[in-house]
GROMACS .gro file of C-alpha atoms in nm:
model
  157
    1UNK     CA    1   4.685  -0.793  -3.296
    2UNK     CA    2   4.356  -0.902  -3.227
    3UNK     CA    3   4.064  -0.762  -2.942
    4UNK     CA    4   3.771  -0.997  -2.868
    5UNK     CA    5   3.436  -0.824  -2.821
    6UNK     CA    6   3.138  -0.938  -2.629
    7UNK     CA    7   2.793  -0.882  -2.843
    8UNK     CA    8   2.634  -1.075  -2.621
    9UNK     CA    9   2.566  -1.384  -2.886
   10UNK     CA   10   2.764  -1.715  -2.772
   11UNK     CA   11   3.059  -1.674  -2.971
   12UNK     CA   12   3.285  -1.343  -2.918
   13UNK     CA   13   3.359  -1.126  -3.234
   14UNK     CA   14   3.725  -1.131  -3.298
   15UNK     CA   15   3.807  -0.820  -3.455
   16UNK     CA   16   4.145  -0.795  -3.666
   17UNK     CA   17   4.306  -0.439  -3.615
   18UNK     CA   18   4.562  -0.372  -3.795
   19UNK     CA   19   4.883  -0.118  -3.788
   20UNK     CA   20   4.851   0.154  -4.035
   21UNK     CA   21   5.182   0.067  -4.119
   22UNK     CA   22   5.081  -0.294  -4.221
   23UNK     CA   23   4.837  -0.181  -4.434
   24UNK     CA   24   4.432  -0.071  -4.307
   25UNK     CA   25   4.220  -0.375  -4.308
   26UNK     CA   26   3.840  -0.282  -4.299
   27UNK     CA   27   3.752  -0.608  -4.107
   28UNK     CA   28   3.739  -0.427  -3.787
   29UNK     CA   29   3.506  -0.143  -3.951
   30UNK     CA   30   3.268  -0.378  -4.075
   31UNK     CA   31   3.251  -0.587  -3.757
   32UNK     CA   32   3.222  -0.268  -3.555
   33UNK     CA   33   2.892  -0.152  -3.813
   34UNK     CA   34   2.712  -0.474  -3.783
   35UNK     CA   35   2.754  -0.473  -3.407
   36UNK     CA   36   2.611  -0.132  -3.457
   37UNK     CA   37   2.298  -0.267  -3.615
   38UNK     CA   38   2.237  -0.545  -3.402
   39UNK     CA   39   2.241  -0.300  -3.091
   40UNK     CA   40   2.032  -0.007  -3.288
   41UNK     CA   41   1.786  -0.297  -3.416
   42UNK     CA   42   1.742  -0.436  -3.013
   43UNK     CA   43   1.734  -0.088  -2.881
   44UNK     CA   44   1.447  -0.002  -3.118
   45UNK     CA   45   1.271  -0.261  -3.043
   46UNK     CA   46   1.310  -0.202  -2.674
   47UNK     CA   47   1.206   0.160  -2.714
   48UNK     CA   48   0.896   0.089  -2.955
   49UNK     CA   49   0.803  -0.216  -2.699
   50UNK     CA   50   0.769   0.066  -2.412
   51UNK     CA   51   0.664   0.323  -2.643
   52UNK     CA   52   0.288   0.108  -2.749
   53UNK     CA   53   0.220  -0.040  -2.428
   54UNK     CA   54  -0.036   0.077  -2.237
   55UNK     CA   55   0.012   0.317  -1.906
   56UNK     CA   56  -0.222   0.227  -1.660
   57UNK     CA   57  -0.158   0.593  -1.488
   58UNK     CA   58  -0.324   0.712  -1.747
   59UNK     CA   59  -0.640   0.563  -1.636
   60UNK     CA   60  -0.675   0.803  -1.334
   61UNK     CA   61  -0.571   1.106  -1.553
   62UNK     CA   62  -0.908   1.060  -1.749
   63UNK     CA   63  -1.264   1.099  -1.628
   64UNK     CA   64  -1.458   0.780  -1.615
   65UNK     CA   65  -1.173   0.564  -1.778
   66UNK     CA   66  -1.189   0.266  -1.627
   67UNK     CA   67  -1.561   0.259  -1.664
   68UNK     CA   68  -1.552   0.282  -2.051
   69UNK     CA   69  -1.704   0.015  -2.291
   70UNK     CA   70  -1.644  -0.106  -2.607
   71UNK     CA   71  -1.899  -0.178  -2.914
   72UNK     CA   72  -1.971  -0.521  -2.747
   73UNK     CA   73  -2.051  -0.351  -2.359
   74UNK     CA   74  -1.685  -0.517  -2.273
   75UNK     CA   75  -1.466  -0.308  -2.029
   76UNK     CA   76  -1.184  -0.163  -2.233
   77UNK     CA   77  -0.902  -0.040  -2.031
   78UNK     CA   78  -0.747   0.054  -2.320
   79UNK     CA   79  -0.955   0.373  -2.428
   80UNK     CA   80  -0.630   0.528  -2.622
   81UNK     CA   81  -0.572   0.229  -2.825
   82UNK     CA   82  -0.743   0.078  -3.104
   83UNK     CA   83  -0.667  -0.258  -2.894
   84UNK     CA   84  -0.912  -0.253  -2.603
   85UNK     CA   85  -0.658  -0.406  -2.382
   86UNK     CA   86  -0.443  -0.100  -2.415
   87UNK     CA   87  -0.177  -0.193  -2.631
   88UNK     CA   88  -0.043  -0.161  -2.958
   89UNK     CA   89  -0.119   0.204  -3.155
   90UNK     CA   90  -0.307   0.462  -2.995
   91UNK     CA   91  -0.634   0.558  -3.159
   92UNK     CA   92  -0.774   0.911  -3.236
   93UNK     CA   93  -0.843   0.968  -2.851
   94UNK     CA   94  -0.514   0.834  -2.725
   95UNK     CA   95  -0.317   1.059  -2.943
   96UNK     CA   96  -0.487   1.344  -2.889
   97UNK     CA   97  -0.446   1.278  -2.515
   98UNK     CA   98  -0.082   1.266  -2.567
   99UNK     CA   99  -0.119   1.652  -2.800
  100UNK     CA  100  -0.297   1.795  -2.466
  101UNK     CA  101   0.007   1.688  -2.253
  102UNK     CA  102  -0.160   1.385  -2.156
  103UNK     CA  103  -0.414   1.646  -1.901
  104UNK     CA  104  -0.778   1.651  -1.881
  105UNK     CA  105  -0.789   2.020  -2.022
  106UNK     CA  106  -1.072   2.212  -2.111
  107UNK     CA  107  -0.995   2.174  -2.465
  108UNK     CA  108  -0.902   1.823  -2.483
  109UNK     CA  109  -1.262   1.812  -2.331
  110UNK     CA  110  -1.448   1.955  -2.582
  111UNK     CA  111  -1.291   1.784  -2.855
  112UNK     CA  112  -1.456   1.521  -3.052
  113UNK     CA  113  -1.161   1.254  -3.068
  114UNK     CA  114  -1.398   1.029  -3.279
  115UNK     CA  115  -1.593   1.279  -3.451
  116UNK     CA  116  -1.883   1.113  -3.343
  117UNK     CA  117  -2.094   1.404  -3.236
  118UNK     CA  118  -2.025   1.405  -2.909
  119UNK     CA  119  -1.734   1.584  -2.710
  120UNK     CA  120  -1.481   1.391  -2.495
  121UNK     CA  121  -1.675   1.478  -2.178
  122UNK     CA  122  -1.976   1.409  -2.284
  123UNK     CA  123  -1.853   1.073  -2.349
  124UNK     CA  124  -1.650   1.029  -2.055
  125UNK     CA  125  -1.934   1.204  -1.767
  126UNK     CA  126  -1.810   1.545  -1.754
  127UNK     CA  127  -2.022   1.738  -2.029
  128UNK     CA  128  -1.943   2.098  -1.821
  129UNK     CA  129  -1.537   2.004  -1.884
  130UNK     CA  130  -1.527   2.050  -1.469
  131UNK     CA  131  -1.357   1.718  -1.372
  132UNK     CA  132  -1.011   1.753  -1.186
  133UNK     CA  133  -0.769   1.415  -1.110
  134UNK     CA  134  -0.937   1.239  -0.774
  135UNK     CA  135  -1.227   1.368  -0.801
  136UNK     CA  136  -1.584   1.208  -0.910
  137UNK     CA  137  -1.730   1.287  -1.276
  138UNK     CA  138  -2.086   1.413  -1.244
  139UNK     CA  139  -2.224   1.142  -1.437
  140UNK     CA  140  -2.106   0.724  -1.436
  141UNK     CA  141  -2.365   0.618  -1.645
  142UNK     CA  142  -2.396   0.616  -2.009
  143UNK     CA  143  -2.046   0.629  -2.029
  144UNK     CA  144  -1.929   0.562  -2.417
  145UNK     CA  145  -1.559   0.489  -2.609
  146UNK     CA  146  -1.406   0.855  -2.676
  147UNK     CA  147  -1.191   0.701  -2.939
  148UNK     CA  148  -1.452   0.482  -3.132
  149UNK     CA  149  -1.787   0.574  -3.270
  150UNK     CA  150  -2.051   0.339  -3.074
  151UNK     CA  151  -2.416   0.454  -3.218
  152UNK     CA  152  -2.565   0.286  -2.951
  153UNK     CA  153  -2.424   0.449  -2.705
  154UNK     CA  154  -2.551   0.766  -2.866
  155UNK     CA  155  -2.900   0.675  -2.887
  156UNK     CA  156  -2.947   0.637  -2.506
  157UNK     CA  157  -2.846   1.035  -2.398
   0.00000   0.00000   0.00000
């Protein structure tokens, strides 16, 4: 007997089942195991694809995010990745954003993500750790990369 399956290539898999009385035939095992792997491999890459791209939510979850500059005075939307554009691996700010439940706490606020000398907030316009979501940091100047050491930005304060 023989049962086509779809993988979603252009040819169908024919898979050869056999009777145990005729004698077990490992054809359909192995066909079934690498159909297994291509879907695992696809669905990982789907997953990891969502998984590094940047949430632009985020953004309004963080004091002063969409005001923060790189090392070159460029925008960079993407303050929790070492990309600027937000995508690929999150830097030391981005995952410790994710290890405070991805919430402006009071702890994730004092913490120096880039061990640059300076908290979070004071980096972001909320040195006091007194922002809440919606509302407006004390301070929109000066505003420096949580997740990257920028000495110039530090000289200026």
């Amino acid at each position: 007997m023989f049962v086509a399956l779809k993988t979603g290539f252009s040819d169908g898999i024919k898979l050869r089942v056999s009777d145990e009385r005729l004698g077990y035939s490992d054809t359909a095992v192995a066909t079934l195991c690498y159909t297994l792997q291509w879907f695992s491999l696809i669905l990982t890459l789907a997953v990891l694809v969502c998984a590094l791209e940047a949430r632009p939510q985020y953004m309004d979850l963080i004091p002063n995010a969409r005001n923060v500059v790189d090392c070159d005075g460029e925008k960079s939307p993407g303050v929790g990745h070492y990309n600027p554009q937000g995508t690929g691996a999150n830097n030391a700010f981005g995952s410790d954003f994710a290890l405070a439940g991805r919430k402006w706490t009071e702890a994730f606020c004092n913490q120096d993500s880039d061990l640059d000398g300076l908290s979070n907030g004071e980096e972001l316009g909320d040195p006091d750790c007194v922002w809440r979501v919606g509302e407006k940091p004390s301070r929109t100047d000066k505003i420096s990369h949580p997740g990257k050491f920028v000495a110039s930005h530090h000289t200026d304060r």
